[in-house]
Tab-separated table of N, CA and C in Angstrom:
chain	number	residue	atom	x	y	z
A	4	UNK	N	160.755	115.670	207.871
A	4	UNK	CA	160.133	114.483	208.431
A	4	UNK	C	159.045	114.876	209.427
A	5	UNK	N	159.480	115.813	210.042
A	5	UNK	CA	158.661	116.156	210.986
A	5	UNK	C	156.379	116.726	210.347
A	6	UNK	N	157.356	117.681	209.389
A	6	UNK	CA	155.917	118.217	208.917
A	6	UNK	C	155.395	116.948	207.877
A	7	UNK	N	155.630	116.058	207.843
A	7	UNK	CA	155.156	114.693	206.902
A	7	UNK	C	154.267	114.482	207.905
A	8	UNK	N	154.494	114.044	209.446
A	8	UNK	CA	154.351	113.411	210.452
A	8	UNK	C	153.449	114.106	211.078
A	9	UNK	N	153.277	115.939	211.288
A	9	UNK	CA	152.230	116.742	211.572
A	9	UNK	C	151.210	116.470	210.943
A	10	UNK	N	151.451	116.621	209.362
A	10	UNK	CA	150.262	115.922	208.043
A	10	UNK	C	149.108	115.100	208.520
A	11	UNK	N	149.651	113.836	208.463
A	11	UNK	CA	149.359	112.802	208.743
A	11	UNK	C	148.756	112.466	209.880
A	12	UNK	N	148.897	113.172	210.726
A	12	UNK	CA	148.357	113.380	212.470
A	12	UNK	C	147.441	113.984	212.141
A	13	UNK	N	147.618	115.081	211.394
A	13	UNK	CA	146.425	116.386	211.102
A	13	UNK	C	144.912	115.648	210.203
A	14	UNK	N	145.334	115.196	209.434
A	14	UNK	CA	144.306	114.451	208.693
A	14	UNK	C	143.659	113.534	209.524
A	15	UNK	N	144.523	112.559	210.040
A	15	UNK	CA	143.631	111.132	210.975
A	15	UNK	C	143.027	112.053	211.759
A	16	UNK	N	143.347	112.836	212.112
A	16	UNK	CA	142.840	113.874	213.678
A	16	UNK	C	141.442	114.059	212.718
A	17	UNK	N	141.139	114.749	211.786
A	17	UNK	CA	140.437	115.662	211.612
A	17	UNK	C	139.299	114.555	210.827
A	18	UNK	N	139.561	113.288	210.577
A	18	UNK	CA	138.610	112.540	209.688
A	18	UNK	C	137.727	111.783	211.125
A	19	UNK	N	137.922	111.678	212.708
A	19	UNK	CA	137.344	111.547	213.840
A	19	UNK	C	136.862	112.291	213.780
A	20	UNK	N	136.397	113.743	213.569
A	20	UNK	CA	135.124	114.790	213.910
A	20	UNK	C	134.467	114.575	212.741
A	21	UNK	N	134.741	113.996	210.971
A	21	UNK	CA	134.058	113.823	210.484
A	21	UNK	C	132.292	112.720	210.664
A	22	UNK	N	131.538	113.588	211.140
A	22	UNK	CA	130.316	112.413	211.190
A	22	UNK	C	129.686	112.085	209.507
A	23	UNK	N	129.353	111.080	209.598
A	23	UNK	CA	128.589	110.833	208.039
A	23	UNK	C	127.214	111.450	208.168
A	24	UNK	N	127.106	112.292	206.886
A	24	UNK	CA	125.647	113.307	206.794
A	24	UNK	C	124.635	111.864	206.212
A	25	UNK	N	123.463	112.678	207.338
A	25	UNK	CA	122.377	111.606	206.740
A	25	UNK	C	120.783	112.779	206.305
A	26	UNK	N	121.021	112.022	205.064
A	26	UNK	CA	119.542	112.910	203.923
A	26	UNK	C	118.357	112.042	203.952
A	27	UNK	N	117.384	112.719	204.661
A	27	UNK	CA	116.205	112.362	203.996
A	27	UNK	C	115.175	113.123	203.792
A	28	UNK	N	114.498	112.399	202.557
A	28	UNK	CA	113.736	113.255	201.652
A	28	UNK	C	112.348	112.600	201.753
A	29	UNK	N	111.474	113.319	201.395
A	29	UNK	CA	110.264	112.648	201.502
A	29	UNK	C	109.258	113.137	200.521
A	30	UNK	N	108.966	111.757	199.035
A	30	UNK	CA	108.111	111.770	198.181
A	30	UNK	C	106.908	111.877	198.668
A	31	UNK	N	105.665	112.172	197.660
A	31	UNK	CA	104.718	111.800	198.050
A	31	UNK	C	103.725	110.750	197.005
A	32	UNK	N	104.594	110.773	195.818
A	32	UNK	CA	103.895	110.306	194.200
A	32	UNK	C	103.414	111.528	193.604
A	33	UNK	N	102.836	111.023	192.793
A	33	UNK	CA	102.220	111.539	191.557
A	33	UNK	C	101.063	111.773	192.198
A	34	UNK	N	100.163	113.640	191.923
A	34	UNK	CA	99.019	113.672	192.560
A	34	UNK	C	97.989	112.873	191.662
A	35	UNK	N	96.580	113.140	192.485
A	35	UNK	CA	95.802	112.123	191.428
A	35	UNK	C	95.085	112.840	190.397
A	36	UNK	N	94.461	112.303	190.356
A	36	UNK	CA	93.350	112.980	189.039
A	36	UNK	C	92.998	114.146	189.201
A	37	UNK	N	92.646	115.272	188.203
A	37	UNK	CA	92.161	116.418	188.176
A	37	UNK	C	90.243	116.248	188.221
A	38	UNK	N	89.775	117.003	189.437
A	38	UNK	CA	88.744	117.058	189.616
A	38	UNK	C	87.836	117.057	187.787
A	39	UNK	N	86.729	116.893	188.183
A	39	UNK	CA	85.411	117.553	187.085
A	39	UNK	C	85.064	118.733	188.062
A	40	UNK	N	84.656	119.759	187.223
A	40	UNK	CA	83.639	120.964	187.283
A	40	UNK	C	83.217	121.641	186.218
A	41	UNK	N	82.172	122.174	186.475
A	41	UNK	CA	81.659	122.735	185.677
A	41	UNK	C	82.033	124.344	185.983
A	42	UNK	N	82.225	124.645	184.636
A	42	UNK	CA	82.955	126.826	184.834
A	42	UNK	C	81.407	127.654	185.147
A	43	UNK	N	81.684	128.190	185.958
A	43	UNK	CA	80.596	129.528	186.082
A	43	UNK	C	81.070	130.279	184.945
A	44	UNK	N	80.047	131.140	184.930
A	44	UNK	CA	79.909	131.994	183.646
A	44	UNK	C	80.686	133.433	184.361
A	45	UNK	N	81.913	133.990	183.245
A	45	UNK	CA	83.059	134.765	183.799
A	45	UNK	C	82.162	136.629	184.630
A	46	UNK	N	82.695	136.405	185.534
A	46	UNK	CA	81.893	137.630	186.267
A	46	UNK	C	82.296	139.108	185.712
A	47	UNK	N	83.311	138.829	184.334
A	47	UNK	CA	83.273	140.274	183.611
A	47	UNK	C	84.176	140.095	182.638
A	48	UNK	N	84.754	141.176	181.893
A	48	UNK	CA	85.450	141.367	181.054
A	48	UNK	C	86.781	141.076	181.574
A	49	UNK	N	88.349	140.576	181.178
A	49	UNK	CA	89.193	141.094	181.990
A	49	UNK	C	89.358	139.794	183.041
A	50	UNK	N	88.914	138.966	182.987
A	50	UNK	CA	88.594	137.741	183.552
A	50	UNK	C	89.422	136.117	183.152
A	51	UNK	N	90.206	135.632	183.454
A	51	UNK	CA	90.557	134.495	183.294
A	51	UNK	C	90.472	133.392	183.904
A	52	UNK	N	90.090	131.786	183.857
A	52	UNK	CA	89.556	131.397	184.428
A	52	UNK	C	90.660	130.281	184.528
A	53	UNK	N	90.641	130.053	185.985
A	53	UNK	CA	92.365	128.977	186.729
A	53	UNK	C	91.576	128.026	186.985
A	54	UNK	N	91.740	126.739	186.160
A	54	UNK	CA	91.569	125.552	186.477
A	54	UNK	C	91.566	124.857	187.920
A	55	UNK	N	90.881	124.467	188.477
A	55	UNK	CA	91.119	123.580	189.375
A	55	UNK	C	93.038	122.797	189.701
A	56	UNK	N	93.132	122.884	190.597
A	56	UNK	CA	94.407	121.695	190.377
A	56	UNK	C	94.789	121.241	191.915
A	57	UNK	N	95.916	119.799	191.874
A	57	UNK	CA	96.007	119.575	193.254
A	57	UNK	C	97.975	120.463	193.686
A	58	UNK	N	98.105	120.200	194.787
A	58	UNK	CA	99.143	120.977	194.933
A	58	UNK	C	99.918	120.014	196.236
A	59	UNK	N	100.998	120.050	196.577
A	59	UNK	CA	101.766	119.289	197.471
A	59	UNK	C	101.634	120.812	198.952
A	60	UNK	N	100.735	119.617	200.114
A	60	UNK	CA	100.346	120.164	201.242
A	60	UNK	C	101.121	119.746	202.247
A	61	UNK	N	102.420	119.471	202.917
A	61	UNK	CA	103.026	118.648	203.734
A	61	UNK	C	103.422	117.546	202.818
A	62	UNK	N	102.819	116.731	203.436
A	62	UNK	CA	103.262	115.206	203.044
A	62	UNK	C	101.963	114.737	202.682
A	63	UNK	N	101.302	115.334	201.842
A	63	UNK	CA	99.880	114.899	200.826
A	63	UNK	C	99.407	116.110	200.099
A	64	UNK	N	98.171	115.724	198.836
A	64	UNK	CA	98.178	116.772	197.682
A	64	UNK	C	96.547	117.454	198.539
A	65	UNK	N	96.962	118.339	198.099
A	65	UNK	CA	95.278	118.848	198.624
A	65	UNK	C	94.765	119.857	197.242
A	66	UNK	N	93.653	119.849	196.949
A	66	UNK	CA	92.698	120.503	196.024
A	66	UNK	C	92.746	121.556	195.691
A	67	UNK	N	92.788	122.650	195.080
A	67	UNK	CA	92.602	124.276	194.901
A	67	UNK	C	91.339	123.907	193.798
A	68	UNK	N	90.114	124.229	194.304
A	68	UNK	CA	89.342	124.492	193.280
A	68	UNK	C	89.289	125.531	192.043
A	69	UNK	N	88.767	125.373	191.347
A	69	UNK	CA	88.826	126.227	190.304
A	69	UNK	C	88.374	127.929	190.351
A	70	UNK	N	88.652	128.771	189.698
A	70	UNK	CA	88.334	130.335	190.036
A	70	UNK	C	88.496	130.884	189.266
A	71	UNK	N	87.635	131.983	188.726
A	71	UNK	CA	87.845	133.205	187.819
A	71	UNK	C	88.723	134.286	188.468
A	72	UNK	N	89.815	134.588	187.507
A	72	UNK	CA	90.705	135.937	188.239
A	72	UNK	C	91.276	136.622	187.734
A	73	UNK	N	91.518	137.722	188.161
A	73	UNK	CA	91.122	139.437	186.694
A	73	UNK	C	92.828	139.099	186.079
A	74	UNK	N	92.957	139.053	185.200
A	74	UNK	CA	94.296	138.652	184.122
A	74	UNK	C	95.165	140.106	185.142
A	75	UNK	N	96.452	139.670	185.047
A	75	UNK	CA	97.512	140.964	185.615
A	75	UNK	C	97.828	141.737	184.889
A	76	UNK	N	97.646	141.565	183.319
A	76	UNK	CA	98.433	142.585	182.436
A	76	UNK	C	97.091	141.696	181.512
A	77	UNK	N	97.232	142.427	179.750
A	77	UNK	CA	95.950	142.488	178.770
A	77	UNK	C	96.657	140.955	178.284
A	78	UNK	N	95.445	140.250	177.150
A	78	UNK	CA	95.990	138.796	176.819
A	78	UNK	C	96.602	138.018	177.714
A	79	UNK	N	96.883	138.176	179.195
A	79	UNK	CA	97.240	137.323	180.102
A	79	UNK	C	96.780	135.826	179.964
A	80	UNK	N	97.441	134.468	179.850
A	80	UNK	CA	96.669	133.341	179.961
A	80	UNK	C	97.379	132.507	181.505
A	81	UNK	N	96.792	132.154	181.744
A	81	UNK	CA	97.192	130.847	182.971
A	81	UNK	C	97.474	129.540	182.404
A	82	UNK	N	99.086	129.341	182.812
A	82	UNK	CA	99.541	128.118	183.051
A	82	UNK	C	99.393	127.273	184.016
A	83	UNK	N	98.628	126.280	183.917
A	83	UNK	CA	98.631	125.486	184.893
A	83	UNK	C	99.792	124.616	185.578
A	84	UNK	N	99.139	124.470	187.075
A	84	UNK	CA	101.004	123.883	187.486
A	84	UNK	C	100.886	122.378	187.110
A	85	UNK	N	102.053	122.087	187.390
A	85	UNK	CA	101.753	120.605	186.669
A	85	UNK	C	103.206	119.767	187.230
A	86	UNK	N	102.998	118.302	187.415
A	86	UNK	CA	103.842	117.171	188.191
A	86	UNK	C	104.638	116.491	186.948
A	87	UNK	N	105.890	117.048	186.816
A	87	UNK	CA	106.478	115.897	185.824
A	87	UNK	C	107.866	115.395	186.328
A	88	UNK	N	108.231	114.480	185.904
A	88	UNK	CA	109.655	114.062	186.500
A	88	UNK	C	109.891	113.800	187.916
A	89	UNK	N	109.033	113.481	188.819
A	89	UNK	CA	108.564	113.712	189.658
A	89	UNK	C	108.992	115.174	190.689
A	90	UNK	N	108.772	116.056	190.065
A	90	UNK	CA	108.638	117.166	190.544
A	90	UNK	C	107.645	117.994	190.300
A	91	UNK	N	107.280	119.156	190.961
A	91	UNK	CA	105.805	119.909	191.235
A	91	UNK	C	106.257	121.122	190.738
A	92	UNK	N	105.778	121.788	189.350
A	92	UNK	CA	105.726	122.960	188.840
A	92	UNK	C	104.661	123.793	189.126
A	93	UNK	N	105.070	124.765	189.808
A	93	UNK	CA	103.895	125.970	190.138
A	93	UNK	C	103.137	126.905	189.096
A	94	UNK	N	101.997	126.619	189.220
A	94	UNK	CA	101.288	127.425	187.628
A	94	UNK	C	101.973	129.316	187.629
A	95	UNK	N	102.112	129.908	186.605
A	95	UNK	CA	102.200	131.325	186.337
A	95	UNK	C	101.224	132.269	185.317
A	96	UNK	N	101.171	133.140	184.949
A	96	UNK	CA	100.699	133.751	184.390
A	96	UNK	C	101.530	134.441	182.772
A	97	UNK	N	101.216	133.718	181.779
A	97	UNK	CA	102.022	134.067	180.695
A	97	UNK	C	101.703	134.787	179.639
A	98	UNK	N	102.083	136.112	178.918
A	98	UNK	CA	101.778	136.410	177.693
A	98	UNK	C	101.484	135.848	176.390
């Protein structure tokens, strides 16, 4: 009877230090449109050229203009990053 009675003390006791967790998250939407530009002409062989794109800066999207940049390994192409589901995929570099 006794350890029923410890139990039961032990629990009510211990659900008073429980505080309720509070989450917050913070969207920003869908970035907007992908700029226009026009490509410079590639400054060599060995060269791949990264699209423009926007990217999540804080709590808003900010710009990365576009750039030519020497591939990491041969046939290298660039994936661009891209917003789906509302989540933000970071571009990579793929065979």
């Amino acid at each position: 009877m006794k350890n029923k009675l410890l139990a039961v003390v032990l629990l009510a006791g211990s659900s008073l230090f429980a505080a309720p967790a509070v989450v917050v998250g913070v969207g920003i939407g869908a970035p907007p449109p992908p700029r226009v530009a026009v490509v410079p002409v590639a400054p060599g062989p060995g060269y791949a050229w990264v699209g423009g794109y926007w990217y999540p800066a804080g709590a808003r999207w900010a710009w990365r203009g576009g750039y030519w940049a020497p591939r990491p390994y041969a046939r290298a192409y660039w994936v661009g990053p891209r917003y789906f589901g509302g989540r933000y995929y970071r571009g990579y570099w793929r065979r």
